[in-house]
XYZ file of C-alpha atoms in Angstrom:
319
model
C -15.738 0.609 -14.758
C -17.366 1.348 -11.378
C -15.910 -0.373 -8.333
C -18.251 -3.116 -7.305
C -18.728 -4.526 -3.801
C -17.288 -1.415 -2.114
C -18.247 -1.463 1.559
C -19.557 1.718 3.216
C -16.424 1.916 5.373
C -13.973 1.636 2.433
C -11.804 4.662 1.820
C -11.535 5.845 -1.767
C -7.754 6.124 -1.702
C -7.723 6.949 -5.415
C -10.029 6.928 -8.380
C -9.837 7.284 -12.084
C -11.885 10.199 -13.479
C -13.104 10.035 -17.109
C -12.088 7.854 -20.029
C -8.652 7.295 -21.552
C -8.160 11.068 -21.637
C -8.992 11.311 -17.913
C -6.796 11.566 -14.839
C -5.927 9.854 -11.557
C -7.211 11.494 -8.375
C -5.771 10.438 -5.055
C -5.616 11.441 -1.397
C -2.343 13.186 -0.493
C -1.447 11.014 2.498
C 1.483 13.228 3.497
C -0.989 15.814 4.764
C -3.065 13.539 6.993
C -4.433 13.703 9.620
C -4.496 17.488 9.870
C -5.536 18.152 6.274
C -7.568 16.146 3.732
C -6.674 17.041 0.192
C -6.875 15.197 -3.116
C -4.414 15.730 -5.907
C -4.908 15.250 -9.641
C -2.270 13.262 -11.564
C -2.518 14.354 -15.175
C 0.956 13.238 -16.314
C 3.224 10.323 -15.510
C 5.734 12.575 -13.739
C 3.100 13.510 -11.138
C 2.290 9.820 -10.560
C 6.021 9.036 -10.135
C 6.415 11.922 -7.659
C 3.342 10.820 -5.676
C 4.764 7.287 -5.281
C 8.281 8.486 -4.459
C 7.161 11.094 -1.952
C 4.660 8.725 -0.300
C 1.626 10.778 -1.238
C 0.334 7.329 -2.180
C 1.933 4.441 -0.286
C 1.252 0.858 0.703
C 2.229 -1.920 -1.708
C -1.233 -2.587 -3.243
C -2.011 1.137 -3.674
C 1.373 1.699 -5.278
C 0.640 -1.045 -7.811
C -2.753 0.446 -8.663
C -1.335 3.959 -8.977
C 1.452 2.678 -11.275
C -1.105 0.941 -13.557
C -3.077 4.157 -13.904
C 0.223 5.976 -14.360
C 0.769 4.044 -17.589
C -2.633 5.042 -18.817
C -1.817 8.710 -18.114
C 1.582 8.350 -19.832
C -0.010 7.005 -23.002
C -2.119 10.145 -23.450
C 0.898 11.825 -25.083
C 3.918 10.905 -27.160
C 2.496 7.719 -28.686
C 2.502 8.765 -32.333
C 0.139 7.256 -34.884
C 1.773 3.827 -35.279
C 1.549 0.925 -32.863
C 5.376 0.521 -32.471
C 5.549 4.124 -31.229
C 2.760 3.333 -28.726
C 4.574 0.253 -27.458
C 7.843 2.159 -27.124
C 6.103 4.854 -25.032
C 4.585 2.126 -22.871
C 7.989 0.554 -22.248
C 9.590 3.896 -21.450
C 6.812 4.846 -19.010
C 6.945 1.467 -17.255
C 10.742 1.692 -16.852
C 10.365 5.196 -15.438
C 7.680 4.277 -12.917
C 9.600 1.177 -11.835
C 12.363 3.413 -10.544
C 10.083 5.184 -8.064
C 10.288 2.646 -5.201
C 12.173 -0.668 -5.208
C 10.682 -2.808 -2.407
C 6.961 -3.000 -3.146
C 6.614 -5.869 -5.623
C 3.039 -4.837 -6.500
C 4.553 -1.932 -8.438
C 6.439 -4.226 -10.788
C 3.646 -6.769 -10.899
C 1.111 -4.171 -12.110
C 3.522 -2.671 -14.670
C 4.322 -6.186 -16.032
C 0.638 -7.074 -16.189
C -0.197 -4.124 -18.419
C 2.895 -4.590 -20.596
C 2.099 -8.282 -21.081
C -1.451 -7.415 -22.029
C -0.198 -5.076 -24.723
C 2.353 -7.550 -25.986
C -0.380 -10.178 -26.430
C -2.559 -7.846 -28.540
C -0.168 -6.451 -31.203
C -2.882 -5.916 -33.825
C -5.034 -3.489 -31.871
C -4.903 0.188 -32.735
C -3.356 2.653 -30.381
C -6.793 3.861 -29.282
C -8.105 0.353 -28.747
C -5.012 -0.665 -26.795
C -5.218 2.419 -24.643
C -8.792 1.559 -23.762
C -7.854 -2.020 -22.897
C -5.042 -0.831 -20.625
C -7.404 1.486 -18.769
C -9.853 -1.399 -18.307
C -6.997 -3.586 -17.045
C -5.925 -0.968 -14.520
C -9.493 -0.724 -13.280
C -9.589 -4.522 -13.085
C -6.491 -4.509 -10.906
C -8.191 -2.042 -8.556
C -11.330 -4.134 -8.402
C -9.439 -7.359 -7.729
C -7.518 -5.714 -4.957
C -10.713 -4.501 -3.295
C -12.189 -8.006 -3.389
C -8.992 -9.512 -1.976
C -8.994 -6.998 0.845
C -12.467 -8.020 1.900
C -11.504 -11.684 1.763
C -8.405 -11.023 3.869
C -10.620 -9.291 6.401
C -13.030 -12.206 6.605
C -10.306 -14.853 6.960
C -8.212 -12.808 9.371
C -11.104 -11.906 11.652
C -11.555 -15.626 12.400
C -8.125 -15.538 14.087
C -9.219 -12.967 16.645
C -11.279 -13.450 19.780
C -13.693 -10.993 21.388
C -11.811 -8.607 23.588
C -8.398 -9.200 22.030
C -5.689 -6.575 22.010
C -3.971 -6.485 18.623
C -0.834 -4.639 17.603
C 0.004 -3.357 14.140
C 2.954 -1.504 12.615
C 2.795 1.162 9.900
C -0.417 1.519 7.962
C -1.990 -1.349 6.088
C -5.467 0.004 5.891
C -7.696 1.383 3.226
C -5.125 4.132 2.481
C -2.574 1.476 1.519
C -4.896 -0.371 -0.870
C -7.871 0.193 -3.155
C -9.835 1.027 -0.062
C -10.477 -2.133 1.925
C -7.136 -2.592 3.715
C -5.058 -5.690 4.431
C -3.967 -5.861 8.090
C -6.570 -3.279 9.066
C -9.200 -5.142 7.059
C -8.896 -7.877 9.705
C -9.715 -5.306 12.414
C -12.507 -3.729 10.421
C -14.211 -7.109 9.979
C -13.660 -8.167 13.585
C -15.265 -4.946 14.752
C -18.118 -5.403 12.270
C -18.705 -8.841 13.845
C -18.945 -7.206 17.307
C -15.709 -8.642 18.743
C -14.840 -5.411 20.518
C -11.068 -5.571 19.936
C -8.598 -2.825 20.855
C -5.853 -1.957 18.403
C -2.392 -0.785 19.543
C -0.774 1.178 16.749
C 2.960 1.746 16.674
C 3.716 5.349 15.699
C 6.083 3.994 12.990
C 9.045 6.337 12.735
C 10.323 8.298 11.026
C 7.289 9.275 8.937
C 4.746 8.243 11.554
C 2.373 6.293 9.335
C 0.919 4.516 12.369
C 0.284 7.757 14.217
C -0.913 9.770 11.266
C -2.768 7.213 9.171
C -3.635 4.039 11.097
C -5.136 5.853 14.085
C -7.003 8.143 11.716
C -8.546 5.237 9.830
C -9.540 3.376 12.983
C -11.046 6.455 14.588
C -13.037 7.107 11.425
C -14.641 3.713 11.996
C -14.942 4.176 15.778
C -12.666 1.212 16.492
C -10.836 1.616 19.851
C -7.155 2.404 19.217
C -4.224 3.244 21.452
C -1.217 4.957 19.945
C 2.155 3.799 21.319
C 5.756 4.730 20.606
C 7.682 2.160 18.634
C 9.797 1.435 21.735
C 6.707 0.534 23.776
C 5.843 -2.622 21.758
C 7.744 -4.902 24.110
C 6.192 -3.371 27.201
C 2.598 -3.758 26.058
C 3.347 -7.354 25.168
C 4.907 -7.973 28.592
C 1.842 -6.453 30.185
C -0.271 -9.041 28.316
C -2.200 -6.391 26.509
C -1.494 -7.955 23.099
C -2.994 -11.264 21.963
C -2.019 -11.001 18.250
C 0.094 -8.936 15.877
C -1.090 -8.275 12.350
C 0.873 -6.290 9.733
C 0.878 -5.913 5.987
C 3.860 -6.602 3.659
C 5.663 -4.941 0.785
C 6.975 -8.206 -0.647
C 6.815 -11.903 0.271
C 9.413 -14.363 -0.985
C 8.753 -17.965 -2.070
C 9.702 -19.357 1.334
C 7.339 -17.028 3.175
C 9.866 -14.418 4.246
C 8.228 -10.999 4.249
C 9.529 -7.442 4.018
C 7.468 -4.652 5.511
C 8.009 -1.155 6.939
C 11.277 -0.749 8.850
C 10.751 -1.857 12.443
C 8.503 -4.813 11.609
C 11.368 -7.243 12.189
C 11.814 -5.980 15.735
C 8.093 -6.334 16.428
C 8.143 -9.911 15.078
C 11.062 -10.841 17.370
C 9.264 -9.356 20.383
C 6.094 -11.271 19.501
C 8.104 -14.489 19.217
C 9.739 -13.859 22.588
C 6.373 -13.356 24.253
C 4.756 -16.273 22.350
C 2.229 -14.033 20.627
C 1.015 -15.061 17.163
C 2.260 -12.826 14.341
C 0.274 -12.657 11.142
C 1.062 -11.110 7.739
C -2.038 -9.934 5.837
C -1.351 -9.359 2.124
C -2.899 -10.003 -1.302
C -1.462 -12.481 -3.826
C 0.064 -9.598 -5.790
C 2.517 -9.101 -2.932
C 4.076 -12.545 -3.397
C 7.313 -12.663 -5.436
C 7.953 -16.298 -6.234
C 11.041 -15.386 -8.215
C 12.849 -14.800 -4.927
C 13.818 -17.849 -2.878
C 14.081 -15.984 0.414
C 13.846 -12.615 2.029
C 17.620 -12.064 1.728
C 17.020 -11.352 -2.011
C 14.390 -8.670 -1.469
C 15.777 -5.219 -2.419
C 15.419 -2.857 0.489
C 14.692 0.765 -0.128
C 17.037 3.293 1.518
C 15.432 6.739 1.868
C 16.919 10.190 2.419
C 18.526 10.827 5.853
C 16.554 14.069 6.123
C 13.494 12.020 6.944
C 15.199 11.309 10.284
C 17.271 14.448 10.848
C 14.697 16.973 9.628
C 11.395 15.155 9.992
C 8.318 17.227 9.118
C 10.467 20.317 8.529
C 12.070 20.435 11.996
C 15.718 19.688 12.600
C 16.104 17.020 15.288
C 19.793 16.024 14.916
C 23.087 17.846 14.448
C 24.181 18.715 10.924
C 26.581 16.163 9.440
C 25.563 13.207 11.575
C 25.883 9.830 9.893
């Protein structure tokens, strides 16, 4: 399946190469902006590692990668009988679900493919494998279409000349290519609104500095990089008219979880009476959770703070 309605500015974050015996190719985002390299995921372990190590990140992109990860997993160890195939599918889904806990799109995509297989028990292994690949491609296509719709709706909220702040990276790199929060900026710029984006650096892994600024500069959209601690100051200086971020998971009451630091930005926006918008696709909503207090929060290795990018920046043994 070829991706339809892809805009010229969309980034091909990942793509499936070949048929059911093919592989998943994706941009290694840990190397940006200094190096552009694509990696090939030819087994489920490589997909798991890419998600865990943030080579692919952003809730929608994680979901798409996980769906393709199941297709890769089913290339081996399925046996000749359908029960063996279904067992391998379950094992691979359980394995991939352990990669990152917060992004609900991961679990949503895995459940979608498992439910498809459960509803078609009479198909052969080969037929079911083909259907699962088609479903993964459908998830990617649907995400791309939702990104463009988010951009069109969100751009209506911005006025020509606005300064807008965003945290982390919710652009094409975090999705099938169109972006969520950044889709709003892409569309506003396309409409000639001449906005300026203020991008938080987003510690400790600097997704704002490394990825958001890179995406915006690729599209020649004016962007100013600020430290995370500058958000309040630029608001006080009236440089910001709106804040737009993505989300990893949204509960039934509208509570949203996003990259660490988003809560502080939201409080600052509220204090300065600046509108704060969450831009996310429907796959990010988790209606099984009543509120944000039930969202599982990922805790990552302390070395990401104490030894960021291979350089020690804190004493050994610090809590």
